[in-house]
Tab-separated table of C-alpha atoms and ligand atoms in Angstrom:
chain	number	residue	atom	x	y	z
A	1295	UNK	CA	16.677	74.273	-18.505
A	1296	UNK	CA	15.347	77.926	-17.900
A	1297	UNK	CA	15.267	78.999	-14.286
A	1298	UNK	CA	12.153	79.445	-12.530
A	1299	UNK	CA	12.902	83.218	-11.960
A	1300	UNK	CA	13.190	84.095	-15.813
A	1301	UNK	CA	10.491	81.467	-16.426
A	1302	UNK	CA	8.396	83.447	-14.723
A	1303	UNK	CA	9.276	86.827	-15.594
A	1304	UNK	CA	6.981	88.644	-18.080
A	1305	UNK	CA	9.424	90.206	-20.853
A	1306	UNK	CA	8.747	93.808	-21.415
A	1307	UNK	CA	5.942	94.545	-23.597
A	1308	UNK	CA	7.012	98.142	-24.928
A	1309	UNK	CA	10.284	96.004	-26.064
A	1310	UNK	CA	8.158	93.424	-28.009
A	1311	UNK	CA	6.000	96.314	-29.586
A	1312	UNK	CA	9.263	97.234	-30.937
A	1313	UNK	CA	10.302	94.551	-32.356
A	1314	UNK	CA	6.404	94.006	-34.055
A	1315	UNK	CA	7.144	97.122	-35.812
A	1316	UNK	CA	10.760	96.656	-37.111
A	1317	UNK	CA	9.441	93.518	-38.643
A	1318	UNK	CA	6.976	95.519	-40.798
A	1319	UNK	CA	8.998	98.222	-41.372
A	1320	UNK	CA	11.256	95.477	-43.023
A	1321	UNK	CA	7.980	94.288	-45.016
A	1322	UNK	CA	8.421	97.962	-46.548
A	1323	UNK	CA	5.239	99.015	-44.256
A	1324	UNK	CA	5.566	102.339	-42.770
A	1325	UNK	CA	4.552	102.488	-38.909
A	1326	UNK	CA	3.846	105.288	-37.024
A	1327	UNK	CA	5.918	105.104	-33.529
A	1328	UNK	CA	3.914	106.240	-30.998
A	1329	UNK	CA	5.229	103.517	-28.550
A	1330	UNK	CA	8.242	104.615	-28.150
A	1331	UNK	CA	9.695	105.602	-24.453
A	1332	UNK	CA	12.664	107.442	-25.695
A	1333	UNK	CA	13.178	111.349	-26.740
A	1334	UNK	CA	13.143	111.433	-30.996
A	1335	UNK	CA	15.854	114.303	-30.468
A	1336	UNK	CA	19.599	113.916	-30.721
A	1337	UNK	CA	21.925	114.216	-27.683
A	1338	UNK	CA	23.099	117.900	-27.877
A	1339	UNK	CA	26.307	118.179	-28.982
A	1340	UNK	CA	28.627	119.447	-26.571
A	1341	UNK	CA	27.747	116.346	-24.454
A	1342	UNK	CA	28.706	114.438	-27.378
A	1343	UNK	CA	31.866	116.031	-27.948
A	1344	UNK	CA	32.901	115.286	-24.230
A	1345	UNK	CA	32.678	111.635	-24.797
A	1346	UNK	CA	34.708	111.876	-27.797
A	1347	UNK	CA	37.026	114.207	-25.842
A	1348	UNK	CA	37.448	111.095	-23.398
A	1349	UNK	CA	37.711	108.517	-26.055
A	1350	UNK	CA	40.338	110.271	-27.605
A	1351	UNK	CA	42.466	111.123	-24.373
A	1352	UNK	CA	42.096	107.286	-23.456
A	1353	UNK	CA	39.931	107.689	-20.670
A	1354	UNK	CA	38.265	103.993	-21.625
A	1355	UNK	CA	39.633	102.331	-18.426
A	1356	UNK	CA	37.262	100.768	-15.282
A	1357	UNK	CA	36.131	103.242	-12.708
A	1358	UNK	CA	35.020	102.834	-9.636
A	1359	UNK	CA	32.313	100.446	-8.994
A	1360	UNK	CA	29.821	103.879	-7.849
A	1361	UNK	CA	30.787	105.838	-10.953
A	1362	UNK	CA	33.221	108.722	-11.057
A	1363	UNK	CA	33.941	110.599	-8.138
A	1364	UNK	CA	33.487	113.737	-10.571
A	1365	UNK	CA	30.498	112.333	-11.745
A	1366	UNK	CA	28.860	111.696	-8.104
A	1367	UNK	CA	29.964	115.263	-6.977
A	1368	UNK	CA	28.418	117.024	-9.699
A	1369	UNK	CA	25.046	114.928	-8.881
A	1370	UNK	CA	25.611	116.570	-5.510
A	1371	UNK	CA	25.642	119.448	-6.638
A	1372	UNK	CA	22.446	118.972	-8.621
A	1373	UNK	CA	20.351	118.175	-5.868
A	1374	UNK	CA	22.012	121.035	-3.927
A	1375	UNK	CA	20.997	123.292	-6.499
A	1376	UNK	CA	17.400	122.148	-7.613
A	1377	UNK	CA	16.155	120.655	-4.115
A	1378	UNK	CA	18.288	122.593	-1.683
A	1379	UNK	CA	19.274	118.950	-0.254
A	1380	UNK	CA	22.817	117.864	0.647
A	1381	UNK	CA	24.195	115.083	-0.267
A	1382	UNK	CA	27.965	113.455	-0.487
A	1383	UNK	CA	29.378	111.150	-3.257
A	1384	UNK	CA	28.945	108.233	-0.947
A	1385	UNK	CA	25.284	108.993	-1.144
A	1386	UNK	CA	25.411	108.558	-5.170
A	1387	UNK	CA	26.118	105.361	-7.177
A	1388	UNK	CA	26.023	105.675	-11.083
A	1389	UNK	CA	24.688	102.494	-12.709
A	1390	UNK	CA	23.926	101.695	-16.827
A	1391	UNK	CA	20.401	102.962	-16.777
A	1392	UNK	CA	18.114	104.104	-14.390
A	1393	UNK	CA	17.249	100.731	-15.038
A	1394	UNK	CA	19.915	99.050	-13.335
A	1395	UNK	CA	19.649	101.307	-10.411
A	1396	UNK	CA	16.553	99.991	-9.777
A	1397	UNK	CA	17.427	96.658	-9.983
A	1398	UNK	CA	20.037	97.305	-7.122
A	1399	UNK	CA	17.733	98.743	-4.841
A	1400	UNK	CA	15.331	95.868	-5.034
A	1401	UNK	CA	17.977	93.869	-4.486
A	1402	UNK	CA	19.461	95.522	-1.770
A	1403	UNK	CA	16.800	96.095	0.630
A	1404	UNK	CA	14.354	93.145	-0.029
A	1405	UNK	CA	14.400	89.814	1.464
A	1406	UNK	CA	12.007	86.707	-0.253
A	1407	UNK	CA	8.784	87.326	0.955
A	1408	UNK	CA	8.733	90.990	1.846
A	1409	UNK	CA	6.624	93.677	0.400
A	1410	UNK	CA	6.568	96.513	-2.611
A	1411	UNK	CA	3.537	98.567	-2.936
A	1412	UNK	CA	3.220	99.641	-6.429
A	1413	UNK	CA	0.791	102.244	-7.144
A	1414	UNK	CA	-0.905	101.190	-10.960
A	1415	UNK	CA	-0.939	102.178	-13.943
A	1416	UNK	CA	3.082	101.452	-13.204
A	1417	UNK	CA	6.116	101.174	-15.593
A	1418	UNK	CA	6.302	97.790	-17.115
A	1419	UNK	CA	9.786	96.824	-15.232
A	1420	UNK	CA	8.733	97.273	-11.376
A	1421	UNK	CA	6.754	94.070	-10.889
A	1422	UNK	CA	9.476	91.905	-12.597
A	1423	UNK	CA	12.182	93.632	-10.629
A	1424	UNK	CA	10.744	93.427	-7.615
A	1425	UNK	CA	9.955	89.494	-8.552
A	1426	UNK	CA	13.407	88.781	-9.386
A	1427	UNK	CA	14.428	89.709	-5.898
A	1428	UNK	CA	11.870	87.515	-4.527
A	1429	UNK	CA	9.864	90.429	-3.445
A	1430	UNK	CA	6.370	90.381	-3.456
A	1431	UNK	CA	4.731	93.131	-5.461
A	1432	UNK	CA	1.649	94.808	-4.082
A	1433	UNK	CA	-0.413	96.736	-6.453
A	1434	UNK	CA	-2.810	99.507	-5.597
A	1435	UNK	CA	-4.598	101.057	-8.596
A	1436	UNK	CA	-5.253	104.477	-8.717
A	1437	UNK	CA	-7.890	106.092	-10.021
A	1438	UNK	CA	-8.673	107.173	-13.917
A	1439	UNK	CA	-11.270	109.946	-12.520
A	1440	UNK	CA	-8.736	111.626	-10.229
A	1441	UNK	CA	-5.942	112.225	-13.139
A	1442	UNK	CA	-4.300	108.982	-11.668
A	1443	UNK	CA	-3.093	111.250	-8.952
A	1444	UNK	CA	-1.097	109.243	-5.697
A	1445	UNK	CA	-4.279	107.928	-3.194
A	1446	UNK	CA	-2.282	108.220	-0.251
A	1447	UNK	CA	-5.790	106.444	1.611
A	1448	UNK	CA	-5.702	103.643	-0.832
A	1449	UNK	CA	-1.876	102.681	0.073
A	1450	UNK	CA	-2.184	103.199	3.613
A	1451	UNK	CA	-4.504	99.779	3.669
A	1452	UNK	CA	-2.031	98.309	1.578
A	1453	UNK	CA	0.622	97.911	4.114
A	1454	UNK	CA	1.184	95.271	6.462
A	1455	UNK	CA	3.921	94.179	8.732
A	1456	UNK	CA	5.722	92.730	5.939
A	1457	UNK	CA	6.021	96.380	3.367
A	1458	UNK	CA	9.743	97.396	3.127
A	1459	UNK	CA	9.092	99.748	0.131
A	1460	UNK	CA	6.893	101.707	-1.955
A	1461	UNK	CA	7.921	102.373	-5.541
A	1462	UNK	CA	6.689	105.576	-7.066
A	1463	UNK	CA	7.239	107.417	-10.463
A	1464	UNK	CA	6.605	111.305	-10.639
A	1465	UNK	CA	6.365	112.747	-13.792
A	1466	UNK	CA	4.449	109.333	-14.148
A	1467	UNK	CA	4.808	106.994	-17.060
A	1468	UNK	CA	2.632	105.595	-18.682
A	1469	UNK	CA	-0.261	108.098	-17.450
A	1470	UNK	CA	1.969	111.772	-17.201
A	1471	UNK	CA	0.396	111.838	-13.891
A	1472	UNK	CA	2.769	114.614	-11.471
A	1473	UNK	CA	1.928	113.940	-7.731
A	1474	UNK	CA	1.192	116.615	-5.631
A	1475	UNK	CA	3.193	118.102	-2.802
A	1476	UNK	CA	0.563	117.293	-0.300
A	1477	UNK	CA	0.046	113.991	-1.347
A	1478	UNK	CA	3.912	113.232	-1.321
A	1479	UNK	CA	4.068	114.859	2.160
A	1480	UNK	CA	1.539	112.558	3.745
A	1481	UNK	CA	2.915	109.368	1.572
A	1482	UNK	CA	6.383	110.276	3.276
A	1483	UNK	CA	5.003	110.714	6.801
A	1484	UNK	CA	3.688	107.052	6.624
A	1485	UNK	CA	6.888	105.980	5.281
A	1486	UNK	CA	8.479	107.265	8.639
A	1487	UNK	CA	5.491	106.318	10.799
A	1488	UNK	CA	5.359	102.769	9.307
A	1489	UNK	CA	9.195	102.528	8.938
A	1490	UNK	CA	9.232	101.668	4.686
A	1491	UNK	CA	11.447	103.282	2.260
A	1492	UNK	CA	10.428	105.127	-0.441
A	1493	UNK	CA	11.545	104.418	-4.209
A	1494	UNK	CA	10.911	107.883	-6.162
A	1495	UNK	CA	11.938	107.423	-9.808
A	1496	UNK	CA	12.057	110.893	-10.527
A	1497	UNK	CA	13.696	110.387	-14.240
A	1498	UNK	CA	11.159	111.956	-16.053
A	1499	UNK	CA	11.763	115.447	-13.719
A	1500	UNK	CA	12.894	117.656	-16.053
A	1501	UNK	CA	9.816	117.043	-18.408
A	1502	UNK	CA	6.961	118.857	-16.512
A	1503	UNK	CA	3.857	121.605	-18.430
A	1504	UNK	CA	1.846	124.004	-16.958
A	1505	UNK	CA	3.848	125.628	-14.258
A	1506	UNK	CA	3.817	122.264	-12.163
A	1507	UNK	CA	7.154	121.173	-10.814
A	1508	UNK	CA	8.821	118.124	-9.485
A	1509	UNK	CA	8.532	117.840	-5.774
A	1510	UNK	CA	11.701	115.565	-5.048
A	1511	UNK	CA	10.667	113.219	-2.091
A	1512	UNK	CA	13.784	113.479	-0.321
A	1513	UNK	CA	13.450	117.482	0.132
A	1514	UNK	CA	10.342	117.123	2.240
A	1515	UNK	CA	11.849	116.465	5.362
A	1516	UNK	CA	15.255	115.433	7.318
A	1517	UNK	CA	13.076	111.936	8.181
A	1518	UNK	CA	11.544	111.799	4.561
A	1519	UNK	CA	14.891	112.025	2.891
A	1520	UNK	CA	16.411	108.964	5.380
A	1521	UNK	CA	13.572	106.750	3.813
A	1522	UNK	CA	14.179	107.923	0.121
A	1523	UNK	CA	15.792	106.494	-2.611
A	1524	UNK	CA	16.124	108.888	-5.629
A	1525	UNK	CA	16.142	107.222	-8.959
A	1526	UNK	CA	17.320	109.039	-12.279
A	1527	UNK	CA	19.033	109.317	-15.410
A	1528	UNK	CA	20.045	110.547	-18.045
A	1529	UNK	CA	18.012	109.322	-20.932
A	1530	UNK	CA	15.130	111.244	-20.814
A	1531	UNK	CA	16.149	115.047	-19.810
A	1532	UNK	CA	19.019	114.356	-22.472
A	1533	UNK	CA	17.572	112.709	-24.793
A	1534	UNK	CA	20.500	109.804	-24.005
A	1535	UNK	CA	18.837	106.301	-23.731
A	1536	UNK	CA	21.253	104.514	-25.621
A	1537	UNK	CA	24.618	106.065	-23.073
A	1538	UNK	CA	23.097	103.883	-20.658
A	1539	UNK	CA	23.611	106.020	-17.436
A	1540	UNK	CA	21.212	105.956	-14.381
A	1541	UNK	CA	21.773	106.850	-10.907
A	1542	UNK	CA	20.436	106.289	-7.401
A	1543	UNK	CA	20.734	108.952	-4.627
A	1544	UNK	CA	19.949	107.893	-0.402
A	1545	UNK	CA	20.872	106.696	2.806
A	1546	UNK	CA	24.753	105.349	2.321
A	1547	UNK	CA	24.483	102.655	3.572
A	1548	UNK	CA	21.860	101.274	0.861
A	1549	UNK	CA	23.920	102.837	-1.515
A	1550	UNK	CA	27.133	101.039	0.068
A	1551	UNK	CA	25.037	97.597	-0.595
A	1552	UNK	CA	23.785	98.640	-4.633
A	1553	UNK	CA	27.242	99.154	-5.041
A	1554	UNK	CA	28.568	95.970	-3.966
A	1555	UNK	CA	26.004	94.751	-5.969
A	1556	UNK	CA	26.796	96.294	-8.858
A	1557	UNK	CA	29.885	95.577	-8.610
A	1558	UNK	CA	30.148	92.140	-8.887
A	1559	UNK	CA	27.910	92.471	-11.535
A	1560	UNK	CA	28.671	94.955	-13.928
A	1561	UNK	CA	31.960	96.249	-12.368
A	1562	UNK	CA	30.988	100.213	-13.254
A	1563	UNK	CA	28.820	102.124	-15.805
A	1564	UNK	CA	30.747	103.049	-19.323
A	1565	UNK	CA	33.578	105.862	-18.572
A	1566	UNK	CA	33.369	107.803	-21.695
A	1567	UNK	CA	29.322	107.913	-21.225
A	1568	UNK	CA	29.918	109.518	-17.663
A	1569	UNK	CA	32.776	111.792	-18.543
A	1570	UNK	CA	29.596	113.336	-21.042
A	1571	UNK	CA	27.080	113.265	-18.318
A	1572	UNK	CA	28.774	115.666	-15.909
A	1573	UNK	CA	28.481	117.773	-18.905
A	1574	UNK	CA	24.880	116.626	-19.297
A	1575	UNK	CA	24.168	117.877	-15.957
A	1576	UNK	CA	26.445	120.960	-15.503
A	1577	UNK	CA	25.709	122.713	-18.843
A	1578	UNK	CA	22.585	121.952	-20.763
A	1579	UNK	CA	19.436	123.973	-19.311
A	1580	UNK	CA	18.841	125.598	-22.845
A	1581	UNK	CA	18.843	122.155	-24.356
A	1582	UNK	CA	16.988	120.382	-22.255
A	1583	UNK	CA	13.951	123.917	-21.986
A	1584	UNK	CA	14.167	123.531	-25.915
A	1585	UNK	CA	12.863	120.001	-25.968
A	1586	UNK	CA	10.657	120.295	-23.080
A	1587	UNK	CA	8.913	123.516	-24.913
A	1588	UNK	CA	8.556	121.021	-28.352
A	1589	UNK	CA	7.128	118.194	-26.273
A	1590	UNK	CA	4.851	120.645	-24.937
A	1591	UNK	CA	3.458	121.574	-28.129
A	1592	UNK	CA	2.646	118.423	-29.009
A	1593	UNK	CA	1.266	117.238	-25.925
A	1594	UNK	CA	-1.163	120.243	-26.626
A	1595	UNK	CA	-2.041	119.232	-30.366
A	1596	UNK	CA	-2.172	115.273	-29.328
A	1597	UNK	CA	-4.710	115.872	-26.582
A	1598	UNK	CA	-7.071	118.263	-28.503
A	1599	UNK	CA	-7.315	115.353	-31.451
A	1600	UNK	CA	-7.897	112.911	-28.902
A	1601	UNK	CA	-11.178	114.458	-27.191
A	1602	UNK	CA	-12.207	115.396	-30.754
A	1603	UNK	CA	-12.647	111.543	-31.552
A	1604	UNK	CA	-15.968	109.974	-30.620
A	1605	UNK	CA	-15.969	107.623	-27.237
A	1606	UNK	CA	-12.396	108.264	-26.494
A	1607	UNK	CA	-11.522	110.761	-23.922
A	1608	UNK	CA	-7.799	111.559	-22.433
A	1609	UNK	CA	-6.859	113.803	-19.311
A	1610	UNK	CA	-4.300	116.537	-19.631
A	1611	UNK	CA	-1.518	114.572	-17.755
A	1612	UNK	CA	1.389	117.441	-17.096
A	1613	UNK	CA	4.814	115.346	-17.423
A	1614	UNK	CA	6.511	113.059	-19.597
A	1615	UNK	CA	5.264	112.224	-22.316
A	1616	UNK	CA	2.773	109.754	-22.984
A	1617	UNK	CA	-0.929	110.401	-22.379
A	1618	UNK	CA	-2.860	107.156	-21.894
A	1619	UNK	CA	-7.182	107.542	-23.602
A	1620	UNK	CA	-9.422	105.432	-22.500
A	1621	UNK	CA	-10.820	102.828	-24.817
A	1622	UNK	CA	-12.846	100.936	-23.637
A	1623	UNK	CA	-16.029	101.886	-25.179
A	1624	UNK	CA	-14.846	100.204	-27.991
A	1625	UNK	CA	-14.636	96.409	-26.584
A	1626	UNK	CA	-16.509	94.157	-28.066
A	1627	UNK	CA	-17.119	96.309	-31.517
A	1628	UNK	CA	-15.275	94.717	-34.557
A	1629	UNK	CA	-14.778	95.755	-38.081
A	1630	UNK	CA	-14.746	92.820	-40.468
A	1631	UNK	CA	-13.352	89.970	-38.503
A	1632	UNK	CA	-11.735	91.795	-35.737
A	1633	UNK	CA	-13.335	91.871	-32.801
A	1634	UNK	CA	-11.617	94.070	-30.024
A	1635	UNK	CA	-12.089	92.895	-26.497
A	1636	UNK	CA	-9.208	94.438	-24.367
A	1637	UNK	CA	-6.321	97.024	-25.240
A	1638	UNK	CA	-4.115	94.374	-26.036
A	1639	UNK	CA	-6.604	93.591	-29.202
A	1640	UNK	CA	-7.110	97.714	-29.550
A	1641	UNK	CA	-2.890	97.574	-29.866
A	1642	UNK	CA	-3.096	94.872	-32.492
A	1643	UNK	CA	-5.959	96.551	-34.043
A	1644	UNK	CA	-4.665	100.020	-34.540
A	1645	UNK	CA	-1.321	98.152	-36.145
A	1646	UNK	CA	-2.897	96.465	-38.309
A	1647	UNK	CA	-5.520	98.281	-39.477
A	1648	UNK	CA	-4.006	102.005	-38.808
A	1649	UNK	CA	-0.318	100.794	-39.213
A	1650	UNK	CA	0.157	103.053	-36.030
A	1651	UNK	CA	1.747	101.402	-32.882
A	1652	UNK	CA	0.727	102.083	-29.793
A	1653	UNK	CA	0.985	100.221	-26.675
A	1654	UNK	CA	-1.540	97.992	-24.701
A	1655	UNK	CA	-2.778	99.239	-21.168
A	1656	UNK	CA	-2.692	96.140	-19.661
A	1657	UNK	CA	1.265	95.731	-19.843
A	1658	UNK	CA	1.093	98.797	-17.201
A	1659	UNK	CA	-1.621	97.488	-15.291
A	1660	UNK	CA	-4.543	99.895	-17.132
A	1661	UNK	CA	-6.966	97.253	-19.244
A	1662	UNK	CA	-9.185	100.109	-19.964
A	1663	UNK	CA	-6.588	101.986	-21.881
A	1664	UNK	CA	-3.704	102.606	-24.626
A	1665	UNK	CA	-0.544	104.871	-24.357
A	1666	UNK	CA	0.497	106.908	-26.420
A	1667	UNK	CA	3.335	108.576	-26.584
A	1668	UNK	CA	3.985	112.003	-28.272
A	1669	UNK	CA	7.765	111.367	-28.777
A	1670	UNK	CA	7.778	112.248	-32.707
A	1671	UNK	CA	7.505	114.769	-34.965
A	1672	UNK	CA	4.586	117.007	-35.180
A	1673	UNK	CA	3.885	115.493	-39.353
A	1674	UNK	CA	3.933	111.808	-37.495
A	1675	UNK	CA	1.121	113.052	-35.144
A	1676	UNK	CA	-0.939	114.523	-37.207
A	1677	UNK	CA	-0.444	111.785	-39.394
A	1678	UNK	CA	-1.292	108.982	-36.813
A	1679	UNK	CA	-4.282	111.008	-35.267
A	1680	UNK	CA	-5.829	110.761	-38.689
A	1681	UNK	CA	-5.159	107.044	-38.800
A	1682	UNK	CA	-6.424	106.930	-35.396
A	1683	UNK	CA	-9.521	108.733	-35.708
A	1684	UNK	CA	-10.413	106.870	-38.975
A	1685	UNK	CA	-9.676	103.347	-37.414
A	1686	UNK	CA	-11.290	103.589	-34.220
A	1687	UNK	CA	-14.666	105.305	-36.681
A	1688	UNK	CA	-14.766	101.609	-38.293
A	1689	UNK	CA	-15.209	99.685	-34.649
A	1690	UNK	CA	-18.861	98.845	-34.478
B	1154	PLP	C1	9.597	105.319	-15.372
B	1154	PLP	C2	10.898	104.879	-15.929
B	1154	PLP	N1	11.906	104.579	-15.089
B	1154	PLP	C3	13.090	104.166	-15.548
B	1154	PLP	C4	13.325	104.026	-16.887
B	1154	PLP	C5	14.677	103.509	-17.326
B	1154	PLP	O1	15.489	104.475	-17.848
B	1154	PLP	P1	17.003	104.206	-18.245
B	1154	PLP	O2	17.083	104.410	-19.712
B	1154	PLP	O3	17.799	105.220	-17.484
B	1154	PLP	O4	17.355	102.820	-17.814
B	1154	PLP	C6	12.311	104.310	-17.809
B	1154	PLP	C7	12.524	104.115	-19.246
B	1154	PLP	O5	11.622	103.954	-20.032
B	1154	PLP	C8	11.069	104.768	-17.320
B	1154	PLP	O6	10.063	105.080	-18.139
């Protein structure tokens, strides 16, 4: 029999879009992607060639249970360089994924019963993480009409004696939202007033428009920085979501307890995939500017369709890169016999009749909306937004 803790565990809903559309793709029907949470580019090469560097020089062996000592130190060095903050190696673990970092802080700092606040619309995984390690999620939904921005009133009723965390996610996915300095500042101050730590899953950091930039949590303040936990990767920035590596940055002792954790888990992230992430991090600027500059482009094209279409409007988020309309003027209009009554049914709707997959609000906590995300080429978007724009003209 199942366990009661995967019982209960909602699988991830951006997964299961995906595997919707590989089963019509195999039906010959051709689906536009605009679910997809991963960079369309290739890993540059020269991090590729460092992982084939270390395959060929047999560095395929175990490594520490943290990651590479090379690996943490040029992390270090990172947040040294972009933040001004200092941290050692012990302060680093490397895990497969951002993913799995995240995992490992939920498990290492939560007891049954305690607390998470999670500010919604919210990344699919956070509420089943925090379940798994018998956490209790609190969600506090932010507002559409503000650009989603971080309502640092809203969360201060949220805690109680029992909060141990807040997760947050700046660049913001699924909405784009970036959170403000002030607002981070005053979120931190009741982290050290109200004695919580703070989450900040900063992976989306290097993919920010419009002169904004990341404000990384743990730079605001010697007190701020001994409640933070920095989450990152490198899928996103470097276009590497299948070389699995994540990392977590913080006080060592938490990081002492995700790496215990880890390893008697997983043992230690793949070598050859963090031999090519200290190049990742110590030598790819240009490519990481180039596909920043493409994604802005399209962000730019994607929104300007969108608040062309009738009853569908869309804020100018200015990260990642997703932007998430709002649909639901449309519930309860059909064409023929399908009647859409939530986003999951808008989802369904626009794949079936538009053949263009997108995915439903709800999964992040937003019932009044769809994300999309802008991860393909410009001919797929302008291809989709014509499907779009036609399908949604049908729902009356
Ligand atoms: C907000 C957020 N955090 C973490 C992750 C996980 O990234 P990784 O590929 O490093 O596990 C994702 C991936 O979609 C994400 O969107």
């Amino acid at each position: 029999m199942i366990s009661k803790r995967i019982k209960n565990m909602t699988p991830s809903a951006t997964l299961e879009q995906s595997a919707k559309m590989a089963e019509l793709k195999k039906q010959g029907i051709q689906v536009i992607g605009f679910n997809v949470g991963e960079p369309d580019f290739n890993t540059p090469i020269n991090i590729i060639q460092k992982a084939e560097e270390a395959y060929q020089l047999g560095l395929t062996r175990y490594t520490p249970a943290a990651g590479m000592i090379e690996l943490r130190e040029e992390i270090c060095k990172k947040f040294k360089k972009d933040y001004g903050l200092d941290y050692t190696p012990k302060d680093v673990v490397v895990s497969s994924g951002a993913k799995q970092s995240l995992t490992n802080v939920f498990m290492a700092i939560i007891d049954p019963g305690e607390e998470v606040i999670v500010p919604t619309p919210c990344w699919v995984s956070y509420v089943e993480m925090i379940k798994l390690a018998e956490g209790i999620p609190v969600l506090v939904s932010l507002d559409e009409k503000d650009g989603f921005r971080l309502d640092v009133d809203k969360i201060r009723k949220s805690i109680t004696e029992k909060t141990k965390a807040i997760i947050i996610n700046s660049p913001n996915n699924p909405t784009g939202a970036v959170y403000s300095e002030e607002d981070l500042r005053q979120l931190g101050q009741l982290a050290v007033e109200h004695d919580f730590y703070i989450i900040s899953d900063e992976i989306y950091e290097k993919l920010i428009y419009d002169g904004e930039r990341n404000i990384c949590v743990a730079a605001l303040s010697p007190a701020i920085k001994a409640k933070t936990i920095t989450i990152n990767g490198m899928s996103k920035a470097y276009a590497m979501t299948g070389w699995r590596i994540g990392y977590a940055v913080g006080p060592a002792q938490i990081i002492k307890a995700m790496t215990d954790y880890q390893g008697n888990t997983t043992t230690s992230p793949n070598t050859p995939a963090q031999y090519a992430s200290i190049e990742a991090l110590a030598n790819s600027e240009g490519s990481v500017e180039i596909m920043r500059l493409e994604f802005y482009r399209r962000r730019k094209y994607i929104i300007d369709r969108i608040n062309a279409i009738e009853n569908i409007h869309c804020s100018t988020p200015k990260g990642a890169f997703y932007v998430m309309p709002n649909v639901s003027y449309f519930y309860g209009r059909k064409y023929k016999n399908f009647t859409v009554n939530n986003s999951l049914d808008m989802a369904n709707y626009l794949l079936e009749e538009a053949k263009i997959a997108v995915v439903t609000g709800a999964a992040f906590e937003a019932p009044e909306n769809i994300r999309i995300s802008y991860s393909n080429s410009m001919d797929n978007i302008i291809e989709g937004m014509n499907r779009l724009e036609v399908a949604l003209s049908k729902l009356k």
